[in-house]
mmCIF file of C-alpha atoms and ligand atoms in Angstrom:
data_model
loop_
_atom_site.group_PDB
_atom_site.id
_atom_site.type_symbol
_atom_site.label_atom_id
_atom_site.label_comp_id
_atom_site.label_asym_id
_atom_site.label_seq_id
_atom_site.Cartn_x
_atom_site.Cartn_y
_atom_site.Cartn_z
ATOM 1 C CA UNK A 12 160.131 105.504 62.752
ATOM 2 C CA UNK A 13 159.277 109.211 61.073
ATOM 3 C CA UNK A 14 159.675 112.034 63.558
ATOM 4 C CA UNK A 15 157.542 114.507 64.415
ATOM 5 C CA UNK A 16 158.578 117.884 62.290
ATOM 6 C CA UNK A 17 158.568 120.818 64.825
ATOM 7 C CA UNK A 18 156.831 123.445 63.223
ATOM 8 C CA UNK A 19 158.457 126.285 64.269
ATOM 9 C CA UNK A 20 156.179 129.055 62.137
ATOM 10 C CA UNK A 21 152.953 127.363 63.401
ATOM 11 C CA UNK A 22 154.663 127.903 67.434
ATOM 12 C CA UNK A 23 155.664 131.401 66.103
ATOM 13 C CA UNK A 24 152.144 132.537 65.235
ATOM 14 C CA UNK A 25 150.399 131.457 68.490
ATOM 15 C CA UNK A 26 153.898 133.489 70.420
ATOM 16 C CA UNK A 27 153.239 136.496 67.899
ATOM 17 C CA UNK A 28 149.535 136.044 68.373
ATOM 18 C CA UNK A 29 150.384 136.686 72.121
ATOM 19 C CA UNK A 30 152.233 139.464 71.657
ATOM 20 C CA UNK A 31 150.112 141.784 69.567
ATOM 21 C CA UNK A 32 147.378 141.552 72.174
ATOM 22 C CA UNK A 33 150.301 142.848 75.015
ATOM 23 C CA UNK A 34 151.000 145.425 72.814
ATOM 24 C CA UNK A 35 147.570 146.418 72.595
ATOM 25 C CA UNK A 36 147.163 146.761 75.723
ATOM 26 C CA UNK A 37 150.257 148.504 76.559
ATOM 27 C CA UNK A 38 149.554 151.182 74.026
ATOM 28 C CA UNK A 39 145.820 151.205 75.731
ATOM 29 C CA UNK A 40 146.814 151.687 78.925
ATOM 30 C CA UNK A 41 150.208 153.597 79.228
ATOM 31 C CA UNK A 42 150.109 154.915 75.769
ATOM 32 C CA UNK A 43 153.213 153.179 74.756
ATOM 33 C CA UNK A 44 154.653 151.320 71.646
ATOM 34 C CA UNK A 45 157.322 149.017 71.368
ATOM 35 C CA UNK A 46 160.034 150.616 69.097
ATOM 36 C CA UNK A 47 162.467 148.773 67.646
ATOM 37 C CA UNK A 48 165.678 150.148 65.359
ATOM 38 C CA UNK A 49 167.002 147.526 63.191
ATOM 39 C CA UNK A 50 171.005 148.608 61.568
ATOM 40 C CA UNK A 51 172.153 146.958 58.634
ATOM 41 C CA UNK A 52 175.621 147.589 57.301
ATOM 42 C CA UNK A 53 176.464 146.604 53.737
ATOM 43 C CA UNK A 54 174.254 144.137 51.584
ATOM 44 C CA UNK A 55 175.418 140.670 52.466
ATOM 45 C CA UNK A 56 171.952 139.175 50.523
ATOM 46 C CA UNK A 57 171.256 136.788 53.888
ATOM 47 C CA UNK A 58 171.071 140.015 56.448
ATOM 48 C CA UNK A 59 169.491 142.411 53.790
ATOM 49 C CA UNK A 60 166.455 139.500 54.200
ATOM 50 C CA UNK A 61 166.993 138.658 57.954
ATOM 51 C CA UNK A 62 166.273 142.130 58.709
ATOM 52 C CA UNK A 63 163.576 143.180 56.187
ATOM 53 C CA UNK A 64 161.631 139.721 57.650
ATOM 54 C CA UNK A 65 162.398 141.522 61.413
ATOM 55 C CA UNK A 66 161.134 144.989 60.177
ATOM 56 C CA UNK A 67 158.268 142.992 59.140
ATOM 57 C CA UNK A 68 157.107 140.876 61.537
ATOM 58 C CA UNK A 69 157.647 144.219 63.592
ATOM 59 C CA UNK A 70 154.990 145.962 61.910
ATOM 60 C CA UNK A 71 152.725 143.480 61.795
ATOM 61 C CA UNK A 72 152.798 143.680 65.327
ATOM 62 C CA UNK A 73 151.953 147.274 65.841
ATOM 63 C CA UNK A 74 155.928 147.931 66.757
ATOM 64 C CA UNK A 75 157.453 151.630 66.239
ATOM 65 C CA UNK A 76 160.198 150.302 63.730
ATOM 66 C CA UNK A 77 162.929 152.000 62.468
ATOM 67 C CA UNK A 78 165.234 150.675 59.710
ATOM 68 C CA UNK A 79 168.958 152.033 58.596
ATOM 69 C CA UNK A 80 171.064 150.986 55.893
ATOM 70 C CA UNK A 81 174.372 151.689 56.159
ATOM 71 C CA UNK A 82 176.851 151.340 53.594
ATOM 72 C CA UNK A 83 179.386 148.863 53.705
ATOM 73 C CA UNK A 84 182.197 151.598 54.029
ATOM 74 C CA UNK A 85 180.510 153.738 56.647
ATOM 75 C CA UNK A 86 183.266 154.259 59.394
ATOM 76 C CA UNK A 87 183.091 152.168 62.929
ATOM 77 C CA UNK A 88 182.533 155.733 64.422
ATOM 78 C CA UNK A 89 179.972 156.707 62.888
ATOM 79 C CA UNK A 90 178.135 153.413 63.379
ATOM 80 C CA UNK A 91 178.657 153.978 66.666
ATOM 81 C CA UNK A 92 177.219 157.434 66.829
ATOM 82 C CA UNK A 93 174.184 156.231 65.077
ATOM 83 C CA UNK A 94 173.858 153.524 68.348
ATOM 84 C CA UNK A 95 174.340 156.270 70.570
ATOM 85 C CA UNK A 96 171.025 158.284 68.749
ATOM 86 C CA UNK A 97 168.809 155.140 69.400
ATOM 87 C CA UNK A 98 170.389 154.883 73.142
ATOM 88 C CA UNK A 99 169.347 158.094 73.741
ATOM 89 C CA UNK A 100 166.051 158.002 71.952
ATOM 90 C CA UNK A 101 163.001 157.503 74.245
ATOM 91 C CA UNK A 102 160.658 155.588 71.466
ATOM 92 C CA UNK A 103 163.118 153.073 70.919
ATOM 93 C CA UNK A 104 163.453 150.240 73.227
ATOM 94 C CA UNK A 105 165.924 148.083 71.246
ATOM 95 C CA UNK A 106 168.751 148.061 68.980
ATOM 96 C CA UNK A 107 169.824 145.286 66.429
ATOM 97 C CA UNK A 108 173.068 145.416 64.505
ATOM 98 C CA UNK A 109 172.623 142.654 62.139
ATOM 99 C CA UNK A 110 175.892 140.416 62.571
ATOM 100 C CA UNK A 111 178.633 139.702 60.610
ATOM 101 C CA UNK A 112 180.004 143.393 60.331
ATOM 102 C CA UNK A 113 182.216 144.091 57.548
ATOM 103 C CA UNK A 114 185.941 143.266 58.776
ATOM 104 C CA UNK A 115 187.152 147.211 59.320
ATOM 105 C CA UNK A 116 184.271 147.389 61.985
ATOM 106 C CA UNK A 117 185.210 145.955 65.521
ATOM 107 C CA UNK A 118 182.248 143.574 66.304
ATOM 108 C CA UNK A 119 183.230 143.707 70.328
ATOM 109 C CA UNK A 120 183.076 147.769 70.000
ATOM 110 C CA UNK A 121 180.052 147.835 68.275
ATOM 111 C CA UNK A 122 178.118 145.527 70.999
ATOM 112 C CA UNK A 123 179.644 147.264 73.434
ATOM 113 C CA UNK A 124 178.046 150.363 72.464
ATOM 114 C CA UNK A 125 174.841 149.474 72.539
ATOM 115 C CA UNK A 126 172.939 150.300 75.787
ATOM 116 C CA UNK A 127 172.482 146.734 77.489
ATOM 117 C CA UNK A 128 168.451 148.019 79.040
ATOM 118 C CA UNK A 129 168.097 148.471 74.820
ATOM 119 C CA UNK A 130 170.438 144.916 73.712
ATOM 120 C CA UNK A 131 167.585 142.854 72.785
ATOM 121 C CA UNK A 132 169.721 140.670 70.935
ATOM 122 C CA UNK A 133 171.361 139.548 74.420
ATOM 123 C CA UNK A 134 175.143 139.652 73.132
ATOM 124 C CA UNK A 135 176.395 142.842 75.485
ATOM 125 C CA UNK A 136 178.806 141.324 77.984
ATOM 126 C CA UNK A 137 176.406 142.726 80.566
ATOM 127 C CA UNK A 138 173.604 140.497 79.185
ATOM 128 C CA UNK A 139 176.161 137.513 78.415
ATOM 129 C CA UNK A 140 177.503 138.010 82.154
ATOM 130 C CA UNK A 141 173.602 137.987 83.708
ATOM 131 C CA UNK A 142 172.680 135.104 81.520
ATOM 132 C CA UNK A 143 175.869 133.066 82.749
ATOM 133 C CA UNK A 144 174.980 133.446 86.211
ATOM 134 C CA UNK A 145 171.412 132.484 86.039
ATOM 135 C CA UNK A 146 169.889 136.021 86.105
ATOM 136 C CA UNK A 147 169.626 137.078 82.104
ATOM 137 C CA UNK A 148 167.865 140.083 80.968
ATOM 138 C CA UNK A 149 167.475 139.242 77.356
ATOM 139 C CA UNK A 150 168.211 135.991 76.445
ATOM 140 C CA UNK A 151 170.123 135.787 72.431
ATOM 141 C CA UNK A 152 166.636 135.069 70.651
ATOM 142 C CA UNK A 153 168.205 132.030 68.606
ATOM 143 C CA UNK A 154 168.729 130.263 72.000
ATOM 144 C CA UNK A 155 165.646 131.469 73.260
ATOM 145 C CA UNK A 156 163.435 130.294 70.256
ATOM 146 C CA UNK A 157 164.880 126.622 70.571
ATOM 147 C CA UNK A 158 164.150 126.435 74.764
ATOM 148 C CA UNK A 159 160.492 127.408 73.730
ATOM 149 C CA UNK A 160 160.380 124.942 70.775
ATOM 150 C CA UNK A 161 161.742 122.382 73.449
ATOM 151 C CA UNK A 162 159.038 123.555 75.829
ATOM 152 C CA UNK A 163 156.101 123.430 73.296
ATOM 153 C CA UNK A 164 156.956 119.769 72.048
ATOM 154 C CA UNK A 165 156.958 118.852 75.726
ATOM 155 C CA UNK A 166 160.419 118.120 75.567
ATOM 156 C CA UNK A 167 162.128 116.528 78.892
ATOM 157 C CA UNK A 168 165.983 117.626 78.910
ATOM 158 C CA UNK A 169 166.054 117.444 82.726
ATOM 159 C CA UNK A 170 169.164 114.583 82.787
ATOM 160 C CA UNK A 171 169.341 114.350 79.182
ATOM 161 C CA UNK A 172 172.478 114.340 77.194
ATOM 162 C CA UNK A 173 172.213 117.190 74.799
ATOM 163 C CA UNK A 174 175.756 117.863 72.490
ATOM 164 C CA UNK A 175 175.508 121.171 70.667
ATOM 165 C CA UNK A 176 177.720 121.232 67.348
ATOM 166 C CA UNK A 177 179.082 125.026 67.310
ATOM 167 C CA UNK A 178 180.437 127.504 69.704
ATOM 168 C CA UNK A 179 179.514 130.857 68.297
ATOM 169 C CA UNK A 180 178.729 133.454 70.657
ATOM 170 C CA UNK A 181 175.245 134.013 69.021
ATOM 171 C CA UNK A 182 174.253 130.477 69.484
ATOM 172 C CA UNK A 183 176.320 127.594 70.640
ATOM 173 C CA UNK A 184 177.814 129.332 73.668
ATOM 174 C CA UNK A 185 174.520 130.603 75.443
ATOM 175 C CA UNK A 186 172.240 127.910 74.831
ATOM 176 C CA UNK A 187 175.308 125.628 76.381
ATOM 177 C CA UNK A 188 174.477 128.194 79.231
ATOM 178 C CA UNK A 189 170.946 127.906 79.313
ATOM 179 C CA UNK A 190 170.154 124.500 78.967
ATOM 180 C CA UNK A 191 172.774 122.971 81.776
ATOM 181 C CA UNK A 192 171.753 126.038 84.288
ATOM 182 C CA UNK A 193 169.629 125.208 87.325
ATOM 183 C CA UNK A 194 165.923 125.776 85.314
ATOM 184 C CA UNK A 195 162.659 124.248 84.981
ATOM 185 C CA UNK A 196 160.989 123.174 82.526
ATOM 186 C CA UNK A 197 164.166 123.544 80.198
ATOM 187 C CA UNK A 198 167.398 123.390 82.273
ATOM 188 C CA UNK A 199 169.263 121.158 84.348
ATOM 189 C CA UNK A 200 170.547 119.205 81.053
ATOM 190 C CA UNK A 201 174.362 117.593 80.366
ATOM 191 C CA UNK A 202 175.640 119.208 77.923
ATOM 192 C CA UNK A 203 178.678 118.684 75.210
ATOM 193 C CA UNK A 204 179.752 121.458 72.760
ATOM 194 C CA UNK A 205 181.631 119.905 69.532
ATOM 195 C CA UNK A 206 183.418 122.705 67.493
ATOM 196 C CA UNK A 207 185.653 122.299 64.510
ATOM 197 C CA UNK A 208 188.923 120.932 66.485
ATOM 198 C CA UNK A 209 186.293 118.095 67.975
ATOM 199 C CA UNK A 210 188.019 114.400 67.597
ATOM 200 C CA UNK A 211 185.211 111.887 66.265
ATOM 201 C CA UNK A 212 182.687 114.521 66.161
ATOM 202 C CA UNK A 213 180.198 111.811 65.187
ATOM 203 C CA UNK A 214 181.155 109.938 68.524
ATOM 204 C CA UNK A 215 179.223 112.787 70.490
ATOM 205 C CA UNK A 216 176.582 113.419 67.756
ATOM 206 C CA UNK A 217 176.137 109.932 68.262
ATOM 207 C CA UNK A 218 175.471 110.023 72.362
ATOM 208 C CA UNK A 219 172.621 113.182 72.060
ATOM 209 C CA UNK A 220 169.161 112.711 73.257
ATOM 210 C CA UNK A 221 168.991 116.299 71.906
ATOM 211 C CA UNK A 222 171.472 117.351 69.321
ATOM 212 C CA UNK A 223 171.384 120.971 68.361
ATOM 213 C CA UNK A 224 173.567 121.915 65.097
ATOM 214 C CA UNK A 225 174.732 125.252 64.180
ATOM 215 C CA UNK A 226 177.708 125.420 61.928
ATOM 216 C CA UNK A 227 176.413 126.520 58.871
ATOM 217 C CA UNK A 228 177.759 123.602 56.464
ATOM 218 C CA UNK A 229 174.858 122.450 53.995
ATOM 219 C CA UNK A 230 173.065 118.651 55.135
ATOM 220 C CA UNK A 231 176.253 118.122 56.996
ATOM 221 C CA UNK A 232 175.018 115.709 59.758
ATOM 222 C CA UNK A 233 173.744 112.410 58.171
ATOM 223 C CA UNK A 234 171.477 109.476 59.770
ATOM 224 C CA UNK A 235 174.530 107.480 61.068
ATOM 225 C CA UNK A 236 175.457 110.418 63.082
ATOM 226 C CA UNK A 237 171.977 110.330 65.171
ATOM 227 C CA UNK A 238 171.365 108.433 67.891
ATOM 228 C CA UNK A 239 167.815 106.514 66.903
ATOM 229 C CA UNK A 240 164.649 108.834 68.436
ATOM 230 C CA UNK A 241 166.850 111.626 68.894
ATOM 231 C CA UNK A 242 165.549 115.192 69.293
ATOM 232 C CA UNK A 243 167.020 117.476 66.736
ATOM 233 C CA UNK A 244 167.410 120.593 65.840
ATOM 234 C CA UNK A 245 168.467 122.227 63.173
ATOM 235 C CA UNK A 246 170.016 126.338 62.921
ATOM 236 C CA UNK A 247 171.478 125.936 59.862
ATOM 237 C CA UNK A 248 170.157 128.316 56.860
ATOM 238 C CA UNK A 249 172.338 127.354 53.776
ATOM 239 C CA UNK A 250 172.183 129.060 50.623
ATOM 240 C CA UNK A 251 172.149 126.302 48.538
ATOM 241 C CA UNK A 252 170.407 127.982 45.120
ATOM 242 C CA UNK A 253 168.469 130.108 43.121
ATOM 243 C CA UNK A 254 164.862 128.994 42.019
ATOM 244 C CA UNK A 255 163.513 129.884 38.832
ATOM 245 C CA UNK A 256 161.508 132.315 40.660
ATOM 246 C CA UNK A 257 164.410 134.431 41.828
ATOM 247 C CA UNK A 258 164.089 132.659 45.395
ATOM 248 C CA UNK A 259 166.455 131.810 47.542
ATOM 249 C CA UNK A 260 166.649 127.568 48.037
ATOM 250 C CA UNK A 261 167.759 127.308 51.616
ATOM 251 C CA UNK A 262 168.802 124.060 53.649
ATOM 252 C CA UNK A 263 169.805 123.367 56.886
ATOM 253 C CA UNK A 264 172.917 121.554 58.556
ATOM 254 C CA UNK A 265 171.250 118.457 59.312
ATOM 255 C CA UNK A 266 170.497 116.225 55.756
ATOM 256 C CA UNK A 267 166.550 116.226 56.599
ATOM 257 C CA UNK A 268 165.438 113.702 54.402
ATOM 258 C CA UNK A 269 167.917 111.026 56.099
ATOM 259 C CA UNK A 270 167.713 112.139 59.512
ATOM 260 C CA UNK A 271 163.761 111.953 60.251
ATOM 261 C CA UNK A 272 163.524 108.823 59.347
ATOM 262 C CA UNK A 273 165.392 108.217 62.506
ATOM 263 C CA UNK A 274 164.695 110.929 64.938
ATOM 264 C CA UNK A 275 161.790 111.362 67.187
ATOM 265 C CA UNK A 276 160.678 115.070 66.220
ATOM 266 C CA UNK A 277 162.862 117.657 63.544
ATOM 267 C CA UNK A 278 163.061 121.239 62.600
ATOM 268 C CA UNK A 279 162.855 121.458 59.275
ATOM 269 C CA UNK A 280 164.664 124.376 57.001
ATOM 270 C CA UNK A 281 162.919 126.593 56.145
ATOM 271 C CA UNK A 282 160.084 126.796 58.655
ATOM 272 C CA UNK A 283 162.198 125.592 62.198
ATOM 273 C CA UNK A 284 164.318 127.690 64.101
ATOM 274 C CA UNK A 285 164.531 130.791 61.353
ATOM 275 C CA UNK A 286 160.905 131.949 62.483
ATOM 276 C CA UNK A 287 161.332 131.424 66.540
ATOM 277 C CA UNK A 288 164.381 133.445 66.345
ATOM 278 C CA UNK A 289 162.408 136.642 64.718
ATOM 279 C CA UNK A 290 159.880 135.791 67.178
ATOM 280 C CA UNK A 291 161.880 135.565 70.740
ATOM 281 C CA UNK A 292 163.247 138.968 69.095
ATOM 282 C CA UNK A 293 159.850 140.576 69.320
ATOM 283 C CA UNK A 294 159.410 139.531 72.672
ATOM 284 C CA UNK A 295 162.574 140.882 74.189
ATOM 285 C CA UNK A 296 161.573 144.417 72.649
ATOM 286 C CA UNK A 297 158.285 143.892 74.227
ATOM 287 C CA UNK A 298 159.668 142.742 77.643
ATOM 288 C CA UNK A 299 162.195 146.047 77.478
ATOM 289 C CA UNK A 300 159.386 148.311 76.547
ATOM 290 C CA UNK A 301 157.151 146.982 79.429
ATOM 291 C CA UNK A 302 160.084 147.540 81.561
ATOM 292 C CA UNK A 303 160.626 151.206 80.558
ATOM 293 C CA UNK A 304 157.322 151.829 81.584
ATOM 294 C CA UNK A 305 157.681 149.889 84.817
ATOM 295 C CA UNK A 306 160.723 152.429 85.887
ATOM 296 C CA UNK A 307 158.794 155.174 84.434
ATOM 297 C CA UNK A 308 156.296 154.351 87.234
ATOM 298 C CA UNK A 309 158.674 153.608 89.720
ATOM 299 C CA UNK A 310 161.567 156.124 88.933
HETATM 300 N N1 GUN B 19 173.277 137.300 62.550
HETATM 301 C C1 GUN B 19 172.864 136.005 62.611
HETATM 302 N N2 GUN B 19 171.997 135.830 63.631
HETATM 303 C C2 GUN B 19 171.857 137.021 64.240
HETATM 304 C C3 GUN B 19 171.091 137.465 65.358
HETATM 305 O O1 GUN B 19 170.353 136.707 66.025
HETATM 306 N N3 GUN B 19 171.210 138.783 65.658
HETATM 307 C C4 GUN B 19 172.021 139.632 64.967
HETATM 308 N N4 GUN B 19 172.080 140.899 65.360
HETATM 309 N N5 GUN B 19 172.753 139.247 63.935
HETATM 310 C C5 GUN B 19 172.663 137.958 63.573
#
């Protein structure tokens, strides 16, 4: 069997496709742009080029984007003040830190100071807290983008046994959330996390109608780990390499090459979840900016 290869940039056009023709409108009609402030802190080479893609796709959207780059040694306070600007600021309608934070910052703090109405990354308790009782306001956009991947391929996880492999807050943890809670189309799932203290990880790996690996360890699950016709997906970006060109040669958790020849549909690396993610973060600015201007008209 060769599986399907979900092509996440292909499902990310036709979402960002969608979304320039809301903005559009919204500009059209209430004279509003989405604005979105994007706060980098140091120049770890992975989130210099995570966020210069966001400020990118952004623009191409006809967002208001704003961009800072902080230095690595820039005091928690005075991030913290520069959240509290964009809070306050009536053109922006989200903020993203870009995670990890150097280790004299307080990560917890840092969230915490970001307006939840403005969180479009979803990781405010507030947010967390709506999303784990079935209500969310912004749903993390990693989680997000795989539910609509799972949605587009016509995936059934009603009943099905999905095992995520990591627990991080950003991605293991909510989508745990998501796809078990009471939901249709994606929802109503049984679902396993495996972390690192996991006995016979490959035991669980091996059970998953859906298996969903995050752990950020290069071609670390291998064909014997996969249950045949297996749905999986891959969040992985590993820096594996330089290319001649200067490029960076990324792969993902999952050893690709092994793997589809036993799955039933794949995300590849590049080109899976990395896109969806930028995507589902477009769409949460756009939801928050449509919502500003739905208590504008209903104060
Ligand atoms: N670092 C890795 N993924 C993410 C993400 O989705 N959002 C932010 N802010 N930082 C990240």
């Amino acid at each position: 069997m060769s599986a399907i290869i979900i092509d996440g940039k292909k499902i990310s056009e036709e979402i960002r496709e969608e979304i320039k023709k809301e903005v559009e409108e919204l500009k059209a009609k209430y004279g509003i742009i989405p604005g979105l402030a994007t706060i980098l802190v140091g120049e770890n080479p992975a989130s210099v080029s995570y966020v210069k893609a966001k400020q990118k796709v952004a623009q191409n959207l006809g967002f208001y984007s704003v961009q800072e780059n902080l230095p690595e040694n820039i005091s928690q306070e005075e991030l913290i003040a520069i959240i509290k600007k964009y809070n306050n600021e009536e053109k922006i309608h989200g903020i993203l830190v870009q995670l990890p934070l150097p280790k004299h910052i307080d990560e917890e703090e840092v969230i915490n100071a970001i307006l939840p109405d403005k969180d479009v990354d979803g990781f405010h308790p507030v947010n967390l807290g709506r999303l784990l009782r079935g209500n969310p306001s912004f749903i993390p956009c990693t989680p997000y983008g795989i539910m609509v991947m799972l949605e587009k391929i016509g995936c059934d996880v009603e009943g099905k046994e999905v095992v995520i492999v990591g627990r991080s807050n950003i991605v293991g943890k909510p989508l745990a959330v998501l796809l078990f809670q009471k939901r249709k189309p994606i929802g109503n799932a049984t679902v396993t996390i495996c972390h690192t203290k996991t006995k016979d990880l490959a035991f669980h790996t091996k059970r998953a109608d859906i298996l969903i690996v995050a752990i950020g360890k290069p071609k670390f699950i291998k064909a014997d780990m996969v249950k045949e016709g297996a749905v999986v997906i891959d969040v992985g970006v590993n820096r594996i390499g330089i290319s001649p060109s200067g490029k960076a040669i990324l792969c993902g958790d999952v050893d690709f090459d092994e793997v589809k020849k036993k799955a039933s549909a794949i995300t590849p690396v590049p080109g899976g979840v990395g896109p969806m993610t930028i995507t589902m973060l477009m769409k949460n600015t756009l939801q928050s900016a449509k919502r500003f201007v739905s208590q504008k008209k209903n104060p």
